[in-house]
Amino acid sequence: MPKAPPPLDVTQLALPISLLRTRELVMERFRPLLLARGVTEQQWRVLRVLEEVKSADASTVADHACLMLPSLTRIIRTLSDAGWVDSHKDPEDGRRTLLEITSDGRAFLADAAHESAAIYNEIEAAIGPDTLETLQTLLVTVRRALKETD
C-alpha cells in the first residue's frame, strides 16, 4: 500500500516546498558568480541553453530555460544589447525568428566556466557523487513521469 502523503501542515515534507528550498540552497552558491558578472539567473540560463542548442526559436529557449515567453523577450533584448545573443529569420520558415549565442556570449560563459565547475564540485563534495547522480536520475524520472500524464 502506498505511503500516505504528509499532513498539509508539515511544510518541510511538502514536495513543492522541499524542491524550492533545495533550489534556493543550490542557487545561493551560484548567485555570487552571477552577481560578480552582472547577469541574472534567468539570463544565465538563457545563455547556457543557447550554448547547448546552438540555434532555437524563442519558444524552445523559453521551455529549456524554464521561462515564460514574455520574460524571455525582455531577457533576449538585454542579452542582445550586451552583444551575447543574436537573432535572425529562420531560412526555412521566414515567420520564425531563431536565437543564437554570439562568440562574445560564448566567451562570457567560458570565462565563468572554471568558477561554475568549482561550485558544482563543492556541491558534489558536500553530498557525494553517488547521491548527486541518484538525485539527477530521480529528478529526470519525476519530470518524465509527470510530463507523460499531462
GROMACS .gro file of N, CA and C in nm:
model
  450
    1MET      N    1   0.085  -0.118   0.000
    1MET     CA    2   0.000   0.000   0.000
    1MET      C    3   0.089   0.124   0.000
    2PRO      N    4   0.057   0.224  -0.084
    2PRO     CA    5   0.140   0.344  -0.090
    2PRO      C    6   0.139   0.420   0.042
    3LYS      N    7   0.252   0.484   0.068
    3LYS     CA    8   0.265   0.565   0.189
    3LYS      C    9   0.177   0.688   0.177
    4ALA      N   10   0.107   0.722   0.284
    4ALA     CA   11   0.020   0.839   0.284
    4ALA      C   12   0.103   0.967   0.277
    5PRO      N   13   0.053   1.068   0.206
    5PRO     CA   14   0.127   1.195   0.200
    5PRO      C   15   0.129   1.261   0.337
    6PRO      N   16   0.226   1.347   0.360
    6PRO     CA   17   0.233   1.415   0.490
    6PRO      C   18   0.114   1.508   0.508
    7PRO      N   19   0.076   1.535   0.631
    7PRO     CA   20  -0.032   1.632   0.654
    7PRO      C   21   0.008   1.768   0.596
    8LEU      N   22  -0.091   1.848   0.557
    8LEU     CA   23  -0.063   1.976   0.494
    8LEU      C   24   0.017   2.071   0.581
    9ASP      N   25   0.009   2.054   0.713
    9ASP     CA   26   0.082   2.147   0.799
    9ASP      C   27   0.229   2.110   0.817
   10VAL      N   28   0.275   2.004   0.753
   10VAL     CA   29   0.415   1.964   0.761
   10VAL      C   30   0.483   2.012   0.632
   11THR      N   31   0.507   2.143   0.626
   11THR     CA   32   0.562   2.201   0.503
   11THR      C   33   0.701   2.150   0.471
   12GLN      N   34   0.776   2.112   0.572
   12GLN     CA   35   0.911   2.061   0.547
   12GLN      C   36   0.908   1.938   0.458
   13LEU      N   37   0.797   1.866   0.459
   13LEU     CA   38   0.786   1.744   0.380
   13LEU      C   39   0.706   1.762   0.253
   14ALA      N   40   0.649   1.880   0.232
   14ALA     CA   41   0.571   1.904   0.110
   14ALA      C   42   0.667   1.910  -0.008
   15LEU      N   43   0.640   1.833  -0.111
   15LEU     CA   44   0.730   1.823  -0.225
   15LEU      C   45   0.760   1.958  -0.289
   16PRO      N   46   0.660   2.042  -0.320
   16PRO     CA   47   0.693   2.171  -0.382
   16PRO      C   48   0.785   2.257  -0.295
   17ILE      N   49   0.759   2.261  -0.167
   17ILE     CA   50   0.842   2.343  -0.078
   17ILE      C   51   0.980   2.281  -0.063
   18SER      N   52   0.987   2.151  -0.054
   18SER     CA   53   1.117   2.085  -0.042
   18SER      C   54   1.203   2.112  -0.166
   19LEU      N   55   1.141   2.105  -0.284
   19LEU     CA   56   1.215   2.133  -0.407
   19LEU      C   57   1.261   2.279  -0.412
   20LEU      N   58   1.174   2.371  -0.371
   20LEU     CA   59   1.210   2.514  -0.370
   20LEU      C   60   1.324   2.542  -0.273
   21ARG      N   61   1.316   2.483  -0.155
   21ARG     CA   62   1.423   2.505  -0.056
   21ARG      C   63   1.556   2.450  -0.105
   22THR      N   64   1.552   2.336  -0.168
   22THR     CA   65   1.675   2.278  -0.222
   22THR      C   66   1.730   2.364  -0.334
   23ARG      N   67   1.643   2.412  -0.421
   23ARG     CA   68   1.685   2.501  -0.529
   23ARG      C   69   1.752   2.626  -0.472
   24GLU      N   70   1.692   2.684  -0.370
   24GLU     CA   71   1.749   2.804  -0.310
   24GLU      C   72   1.887   2.777  -0.250
   25LEU      N   73   1.903   2.664  -0.184
   25LEU     CA   74   2.034   2.630  -0.128
   25LEU      C   75   2.140   2.613  -0.236
   26VAL      N   76   2.100   2.554  -0.347
   26VAL     CA   77   2.193   2.538  -0.459
   26VAL      C   78   2.224   2.674  -0.520
   27MET      N   79   2.121   2.754  -0.544
   27MET     CA   80   2.141   2.883  -0.609
   27MET      C   81   2.219   2.981  -0.522
   28GLU      N   82   2.212   2.968  -0.390
   28GLU     CA   83   2.293   3.053  -0.301
   28GLU      C   84   2.440   3.041  -0.334
   29ARG      N   85   2.480   2.926  -0.381
   29ARG     CA   86   2.621   2.905  -0.415
   29ARG      C   87   2.657   2.967  -0.551
   30PHE      N   88   2.559   2.977  -0.640
   30PHE     CA   89   2.584   3.031  -0.774
   30PHE      C   90   2.562   3.182  -0.783
   31ARG      N   91   2.480   3.237  -0.696
   31ARG     CA   92   2.447   3.380  -0.707
   31ARG      C   93   2.568   3.472  -0.701
   32PRO      N   94   2.668   3.447  -0.617
   32PRO     CA   95   2.785   3.537  -0.620
   32PRO      C   96   2.856   3.537  -0.755
   33LEU      N   97   2.864   3.424  -0.820
   33LEU     CA   98   2.923   3.414  -0.954
   33LEU      C   99   2.845   3.501  -1.052
   34LEU      N  100   2.713   3.490  -1.048
   34LEU     CA  101   2.628   3.566  -1.140
   34LEU      C  102   2.633   3.715  -1.109
   35LEU      N  103   2.627   3.749  -0.982
   35LEU     CA  104   2.630   3.889  -0.941
   35LEU      C  105   2.762   3.955  -0.983
   36ALA      N  106   2.871   3.884  -0.963
   36ALA     CA  107   3.003   3.938  -1.000
   36ALA      C  108   3.014   3.962  -1.150
   37ARG      N  109   2.937   3.888  -1.229
   37ARG     CA  110   2.942   3.902  -1.375
   37ARG      C  111   2.827   3.985  -1.430
   38GLY      N  112   2.741   4.033  -1.341
   38GLY     CA  113   2.634   4.124  -1.382
   38GLY      C  114   2.522   4.061  -1.462
   39VAL      N  115   2.494   3.933  -1.435
   39VAL     CA  116   2.382   3.867  -1.503
   39VAL      C  117   2.285   3.811  -1.400
   40THR      N  118   2.161   3.800  -1.443
   40THR     CA  119   2.058   3.740  -1.358
   40THR      C  120   2.060   3.589  -1.377
   41GLU      N  121   1.992   3.521  -1.288
   41GLU     CA  122   1.979   3.375  -1.302
   41GLU      C  123   1.913   3.340  -1.434
   42GLN      N  124   1.811   3.416  -1.473
   42GLN     CA  125   1.739   3.388  -1.596
   42GLN      C  126   1.828   3.412  -1.718
   43GLN      N  127   1.905   3.521  -1.717
   43GLN     CA  128   1.996   3.548  -1.829
   43GLN      C  129   2.099   3.437  -1.841
   44TRP      N  130   2.151   3.393  -1.728
   44TRP     CA  131   2.249   3.284  -1.726
   44TRP      C  132   2.189   3.158  -1.788
   45ARG      N  133   2.065   3.126  -1.750
   45ARG     CA  134   2.001   3.006  -1.804
   45ARG      C  135   1.984   3.017  -1.956
   46VAL      N  136   1.943   3.133  -2.003
   46VAL     CA  137   1.925   3.152  -2.147
   46VAL      C  138   2.058   3.133  -2.220
   47LEU      N  139   2.163   3.194  -2.169
   47LEU     CA  140   2.294   3.177  -2.233
   47LEU      C  141   2.337   3.031  -2.233
   48ARG      N  142   2.317   2.963  -2.122
   48ARG     CA  143   2.354   2.820  -2.114
   48ARG      C  144   2.275   2.737  -2.214
   49VAL      N  145   2.145   2.764  -2.225
   49VAL     CA  146   2.061   2.690  -2.319
   49VAL      C  147   2.107   2.716  -2.462
   50LEU      N  148   2.132   2.843  -2.496
   50LEU     CA  149   2.174   2.874  -2.633
   50LEU      C  150   2.311   2.815  -2.665
   51GLU      N  151   2.398   2.808  -2.566
   51GLU     CA  152   2.528   2.744  -2.587
   51GLU      C  153   2.508   2.596  -2.621
   52GLU      N  154   2.411   2.536  -2.555
   52GLU     CA  155   2.385   2.393  -2.574
   52GLU      C  156   2.313   2.363  -2.705
   53VAL      N  157   2.209   2.438  -2.736
   53VAL     CA  158   2.127   2.405  -2.853
   53VAL      C  159   2.176   2.473  -2.981
   54LYS      N  160   2.265   2.569  -2.967
   54LYS     CA  161   2.324   2.644  -3.079
   54LYS      C  162   2.227   2.743  -3.142
   55SER      N  163   2.111   2.699  -3.188
   55SER     CA  164   2.014   2.786  -3.253
   55SER      C  165   1.875   2.731  -3.225
   56ALA      N  166   1.783   2.821  -3.181
   56ALA     CA  167   1.648   2.775  -3.150
   56ALA      C  168   1.552   2.893  -3.152
   57ASP      N  169   1.424   2.861  -3.169
   57ASP     CA  170   1.324   2.967  -3.163
   57ASP      C  171   1.297   3.002  -3.016
   58ALA      N  172   1.227   3.112  -2.997
   58ALA     CA  173   1.205   3.164  -2.861
   58ALA      C  174   1.128   3.065  -2.774
   59SER      N  175   1.030   2.997  -2.831
   59SER     CA  176   0.951   2.902  -2.752
   59SER      C  177   1.038   2.789  -2.698
   60THR      N  178   1.128   2.739  -2.781
   60THR     CA  179   1.218   2.631  -2.739
   60THR      C  180   1.312   2.680  -2.630
   61VAL      N  181   1.368   2.799  -2.648
   61VAL     CA  182   1.459   2.854  -2.547
   61VAL      C  183   1.385   2.875  -2.416
   62ALA      N  184   1.265   2.933  -2.423
   62ALA     CA  185   1.186   2.957  -2.302
   62ALA      C  186   1.159   2.825  -2.229
   63ASP      N  187   1.122   2.723  -2.304
   63ASP     CA  188   1.093   2.593  -2.244
   63ASP      C  189   1.218   2.535  -2.177
   64HIS      N  190   1.330   2.534  -2.248
   64HIS     CA  191   1.453   2.476  -2.193
   64HIS      C  192   1.508   2.557  -2.076
   65ALA      N  193   1.485   2.688  -2.075
   65ALA     CA  194   1.537   2.774  -1.968
   65ALA      C  195   1.436   2.793  -1.855
   66CYS      N  196   1.322   2.725  -1.865
   66CYS     CA  197   1.217   2.734  -1.763
   66CYS      C  198   1.171   2.878  -1.742
   67LEU      N  199   1.136   2.943  -1.853
   67LEU     CA  200   1.091   3.082  -1.850
   67LEU      C  201   0.959   3.096  -1.923
   68MET      N  202   0.885   3.199  -1.886
   68MET     CA  203   0.765   3.237  -1.960
   68MET      C  204   0.812   3.316  -2.082
   69LEU      N  205   0.743   3.299  -2.194
   69LEU     CA  206   0.782   3.365  -2.318
   69LEU      C  207   0.791   3.518  -2.305
   70PRO      N  208   0.697   3.585  -2.237
   70PRO     CA  209   0.711   3.731  -2.223
   70PRO      C  210   0.839   3.771  -2.148
   71SER      N  211   0.878   3.695  -2.050
   71SER     CA  212   1.002   3.723  -1.977
   71SER      C  213   1.123   3.705  -2.068
   72LEU      N  214   1.118   3.602  -2.151
   72LEU     CA  215   1.229   3.575  -2.241
   72LEU      C  216   1.250   3.692  -2.337
   73THR      N  217   1.143   3.753  -2.384
   73THR     CA  218   1.154   3.865  -2.478
   73THR      C  219   1.240   3.976  -2.418
   74ARG      N  220   1.213   4.011  -2.293
   74ARG     CA  221   1.291   4.115  -2.224
   74ARG      C  222   1.435   4.070  -2.204
   75ILE      N  223   1.454   3.947  -2.165
   75ILE     CA  224   1.589   3.894  -2.140
   75ILE      C  225   1.670   3.894  -2.270
   76ILE      N  226   1.609   3.853  -2.380
   76ILE     CA  227   1.679   3.849  -2.508
   76ILE      C  228   1.722   3.990  -2.548
   77ARG      N  229   1.635   4.087  -2.525
   77ARG     CA  230   1.670   4.226  -2.557
   77ARG      C  231   1.796   4.268  -2.480
   78THR      N  232   1.800   4.238  -2.351
   78THR     CA  233   1.916   4.272  -2.268
   78THR      C  234   2.041   4.200  -2.315
   79LEU      N  235   2.030   4.071  -2.343
   79LEU     CA  236   2.145   3.993  -2.388
   79LEU      C  237   2.191   4.036  -2.527
   80SER      N  238   2.099   4.076  -2.611
   80SER     CA  239   2.135   4.127  -2.744
   80SER      C  240   2.209   4.259  -2.731
   81ASP      N  241   2.161   4.347  -2.643
   81ASP     CA  242   2.227   4.476  -2.620
   81ASP      C  243   2.370   4.456  -2.568
   82ALA      N  244   2.392   4.348  -2.492
   82ALA     CA  245   2.526   4.318  -2.441
   82ALA      C  246   2.614   4.253  -2.548
   83GLY      N  247   2.554   4.214  -2.661
   83GLY     CA  248   2.629   4.150  -2.768
   83GLY      C  249   2.646   4.001  -2.749
   84TRP      N  250   2.565   3.940  -2.662
   84TRP     CA  251   2.581   3.799  -2.630
   84TRP      C  252   2.484   3.708  -2.704
   85VAL      N  253   2.377   3.766  -2.758
   85VAL     CA  254   2.277   3.688  -2.830
   85VAL      C  255   2.241   3.762  -2.958
   86ASP      N  256   2.220   3.685  -3.062
   86ASP     CA  257   2.180   3.742  -3.191
   86ASP      C  258   2.053   3.671  -3.236
   87SER      N  259   1.974   3.739  -3.317
   87SER     CA  260   1.854   3.676  -3.371
   87SER      C  261   1.849   3.700  -3.522
   88HIS      N  262   1.789   3.605  -3.592
   88HIS     CA  263   1.774   3.616  -3.737
   88HIS      C  264   1.656   3.531  -3.781
   89LYS      N  265   1.606   3.560  -3.898
   89LYS     CA  266   1.493   3.484  -3.952
   89LYS      C  267   1.538   3.342  -3.987
   90ASP      N  268   1.452   3.248  -3.961
   90ASP     CA  269   1.477   3.109  -3.997
   90ASP      C  270   1.476   3.099  -4.149
   91PRO      N  271   1.586   3.052  -4.210
   91PRO     CA  272   1.591   3.044  -4.356
   91PRO      C  273   1.488   2.947  -4.415
   92GLU      N  274   1.441   2.852  -4.334
   92GLU     CA  275   1.343   2.755  -4.381
   92GLU      C  276   1.198   2.800  -4.357
   93ASP      N  277   1.180   2.895  -4.264
   93ASP     CA  278   1.046   2.945  -4.232
   93ASP      C  279   1.061   3.091  -4.188
   94GLY      N  280   1.042   3.181  -4.281
   94GLY     CA  281   1.062   3.322  -4.257
   94GLY      C  282   0.975   3.382  -4.149
   95ARG      N  283   0.874   3.308  -4.104
   95ARG     CA  284   0.788   3.358  -3.995
   95ARG      C  285   0.854   3.339  -3.859
   96ARG      N  286   0.950   3.249  -3.852
   96ARG     CA  287   1.016   3.218  -3.725
   96ARG      C  288   1.146   3.296  -3.712
   97THR      N  289   1.173   3.338  -3.590
   97THR     CA  290   1.300   3.401  -3.558
   97THR      C  291   1.382   3.303  -3.475
   98LEU      N  292   1.507   3.285  -3.512
   98LEU     CA  293   1.597   3.196  -3.439
   98LEU      C  294   1.692   3.278  -3.354
   99LEU      N  295   1.722   3.227  -3.238
   99LEU     CA  296   1.815   3.290  -3.145
   99LEU      C  297   1.944   3.208  -3.142
  100GLU      N  298   2.055   3.279  -3.133
  100GLU     CA  299   2.185   3.213  -3.124
  100GLU      C  300   2.274   3.290  -3.028
  101ILE      N  301   2.360   3.217  -2.961
  101ILE     CA  302   2.461   3.282  -2.877
  101ILE      C  303   2.573   3.331  -2.969
  102THR      N  304   2.627   3.448  -2.939
  102THR     CA  305   2.736   3.503  -3.020
  102THR      C  306   2.870   3.453  -2.967
  103SER      N  307   2.975   3.483  -3.040
  103SER     CA  308   3.109   3.447  -2.992
  103SER      C  309   3.140   3.519  -2.861
  104ASP      N  310   3.093   3.643  -2.845
  104ASP     CA  311   3.111   3.715  -2.717
  104ASP      C  312   3.035   3.646  -2.605
  105GLY      N  313   2.916   3.595  -2.636
  105GLY     CA  314   2.838   3.522  -2.536
  105GLY      C  315   2.908   3.394  -2.494
  106ARG      N  316   2.965   3.323  -2.593
  106ARG     CA  317   3.040   3.201  -2.562
  106ARG      C  318   3.164   3.234  -2.478
  107ALA      N  319   3.230   3.345  -2.511
  107ALA     CA  320   3.348   3.386  -2.434
  107ALA      C  321   3.309   3.420  -2.290
  108PHE      N  322   3.194   3.485  -2.274
  108PHE     CA  323   3.145   3.517  -2.140
  108PHE      C  324   3.125   3.389  -2.059
  109LEU      N  325   3.060   3.289  -2.118
  109LEU     CA  326   3.039   3.162  -2.048
  109LEU      C  327   3.171   3.092  -2.020
  110ALA      N  328   3.260   3.094  -2.117
  110ALA     CA  329   3.390   3.029  -2.099
  110ALA      C  330   3.467   3.093  -1.983
  111ASP      N  331   3.455   3.225  -1.971
  111ASP     CA  332   3.522   3.296  -1.863
  111ASP      C  333   3.469   3.253  -1.726
  112ALA      N  334   3.341   3.219  -1.720
  112ALA     CA  335   3.279   3.179  -1.594
  112ALA      C  336   3.284   3.029  -1.569
  113ALA      N  337   3.327   2.953  -1.668
  113ALA     CA  338   3.319   2.807  -1.662
  113ALA      C  339   3.398   2.747  -1.547
  114HIS      N  340   3.518   2.797  -1.524
  114HIS     CA  341   3.600   2.739  -1.417
  114HIS      C  342   3.534   2.758  -1.281
  115GLU      N  343   3.486   2.879  -1.255
  115GLU     CA  344   3.421   2.905  -1.127
  115GLU      C  345   3.292   2.826  -1.113
  116SER      N  346   3.215   2.816  -1.221
  116SER     CA  347   3.092   2.739  -1.218
  116SER      C  348   3.122   2.591  -1.188
  117ALA      N  349   3.223   2.538  -1.253
  117ALA     CA  350   3.262   2.398  -1.229
  117ALA      C  351   3.307   2.377  -1.084
  118ALA      N  352   3.376   2.476  -1.030
  118ALA     CA  353   3.421   2.466  -0.890
  118ALA      C  354   3.301   2.460  -0.796
  119ILE      N  355   3.197   2.537  -0.827
  119ILE     CA  356   3.076   2.536  -0.743
  119ILE      C  357   3.009   2.400  -0.753
  120TYR      N  358   2.997   2.346  -0.873
  120TYR     CA  359   2.941   2.212  -0.889
  120TYR      C  360   3.023   2.110  -0.810
  121ASN      N  361   3.155   2.121  -0.815
  121ASN     CA  362   3.241   2.029  -0.741
  121ASN      C  363   3.219   2.040  -0.590
  122GLU      N  364   3.198   2.163  -0.540
  122GLU     CA  365   3.170   2.181  -0.396
  122GLU      C  366   3.039   2.113  -0.358
  123ILE      N  367   2.938   2.128  -0.443
  123ILE     CA  368   2.809   2.065  -0.415
  123ILE      C  369   2.824   1.913  -0.415
  124GLU      N  370   2.896   1.863  -0.515
  124GLU     CA  371   2.919   1.718  -0.523
  124GLU      C  372   2.996   1.668  -0.402
  125ALA      N  373   3.095   1.744  -0.357
  125ALA     CA  374   3.172   1.704  -0.239
  125ALA      C  375   3.085   1.705  -0.114
  126ALA      N  376   2.993   1.800  -0.106
  126ALA     CA  377   2.908   1.811   0.012
  126ALA      C  378   2.808   1.697   0.023
  127ILE      N  379   2.753   1.654  -0.091
  127ILE     CA  380   2.651   1.549  -0.085
  127ILE      C  381   2.698   1.414  -0.135
  128GLY      N  382   2.813   1.411  -0.199
  128GLY     CA  383   2.868   1.287  -0.251
  128GLY      C  384   2.828   1.263  -0.395
  129PRO      N  385   2.921   1.210  -0.474
  129PRO     CA  386   2.893   1.188  -0.617
  129PRO      C  387   2.779   1.089  -0.641
  130ASP      N  388   2.769   0.986  -0.559
  130ASP     CA  389   2.662   0.889  -0.578
  130ASP      C  390   2.526   0.951  -0.550
  131THR      N  391   2.519   1.032  -0.446
  131THR     CA  392   2.393   1.099  -0.413
  131THR      C  393   2.354   1.197  -0.522
  132LEU      N  394   2.452   1.272  -0.573
  132LEU     CA  395   2.423   1.367  -0.681
  132LEU      C  396   2.372   1.294  -0.804
  133GLU      N  397   2.436   1.185  -0.841
  133GLU     CA  398   2.392   1.108  -0.957
  133GLU      C  399   2.252   1.052  -0.935
  134THR      N  400   2.226   0.999  -0.817
  134THR     CA  401   2.094   0.946  -0.785
  134THR      C  402   1.989   1.057  -0.790
  135LEU      N  403   2.021   1.172  -0.734
  135LEU     CA  404   1.929   1.285  -0.735
  135LEU      C  405   1.895   1.325  -0.878
  136GLN      N  406   1.997   1.338  -0.963
  136GLN     CA  407   1.973   1.376  -1.103
  136GLN      C  408   1.884   1.273  -1.172
  137THR      N  409   1.910   1.146  -1.149
  137THR     CA  410   1.830   1.040  -1.209
  137THR      C  411   1.686   1.046  -1.160
  138LEU      N  412   1.667   1.067  -1.031
  138LEU     CA  413   1.532   1.074  -0.976
  138LEU      C  414   1.456   1.195  -1.029
  139LEU      N  415   1.524   1.308  -1.041
  139LEU     CA  416   1.458   1.428  -1.092
  139LEU      C  417   1.415   1.409  -1.237
  140VAL      N  418   1.499   1.346  -1.318
  140VAL     CA  419   1.461   1.317  -1.457
  140VAL      C  420   1.342   1.222  -1.460
  141THR      N  421   1.343   1.123  -1.373
  141THR     CA  422   1.233   1.027  -1.366
  141THR      C  423   1.102   1.097  -1.332
  142VAL      N  424   1.107   1.185  -1.234
  142VAL     CA  425   0.986   1.259  -1.195
  142VAL      C  426   0.937   1.347  -1.309
  143ARG      N  427   1.028   1.421  -1.372
  143ARG     CA  428   0.987   1.508  -1.484
  143ARG      C  429   0.923   1.428  -1.596
  144ARG      N  430   0.984   1.317  -1.631
  144ARG     CA  431   0.929   1.234  -1.740
  144ARG      C  432   0.793   1.177  -1.701
  145ALA      N  433   0.781   1.130  -1.579
  145ALA     CA  434   0.654   1.070  -1.535
  145ALA      C  435   0.543   1.173  -1.532
  146LEU      N  436   0.572   1.292  -1.484
  146LEU     CA  437   0.468   1.394  -1.476
  146LEU      C  438   0.435   1.453  -1.612
  147LYS      N  439   0.532   1.462  -1.699
  147LYS     CA  440   0.507   1.512  -1.834
  147LYS      C  441   0.421   1.414  -1.911
  148GLU      N  442   0.443   1.286  -1.889
  148GLU     CA  443   0.366   1.182  -1.960
  148GLU      C  444   0.220   1.183  -1.920
  149THR      N  445   0.189   1.232  -1.800
  149THR     CA  446   0.049   1.228  -1.753
  149THR      C  447  -0.027   1.354  -1.791
  150ASP      N  448   0.041   1.453  -1.851
  150ASP     CA  449  -0.028   1.577  -1.891
  150ASP      C  450  -0.127   1.551  -2.003
   0.00000   0.00000   0.00000
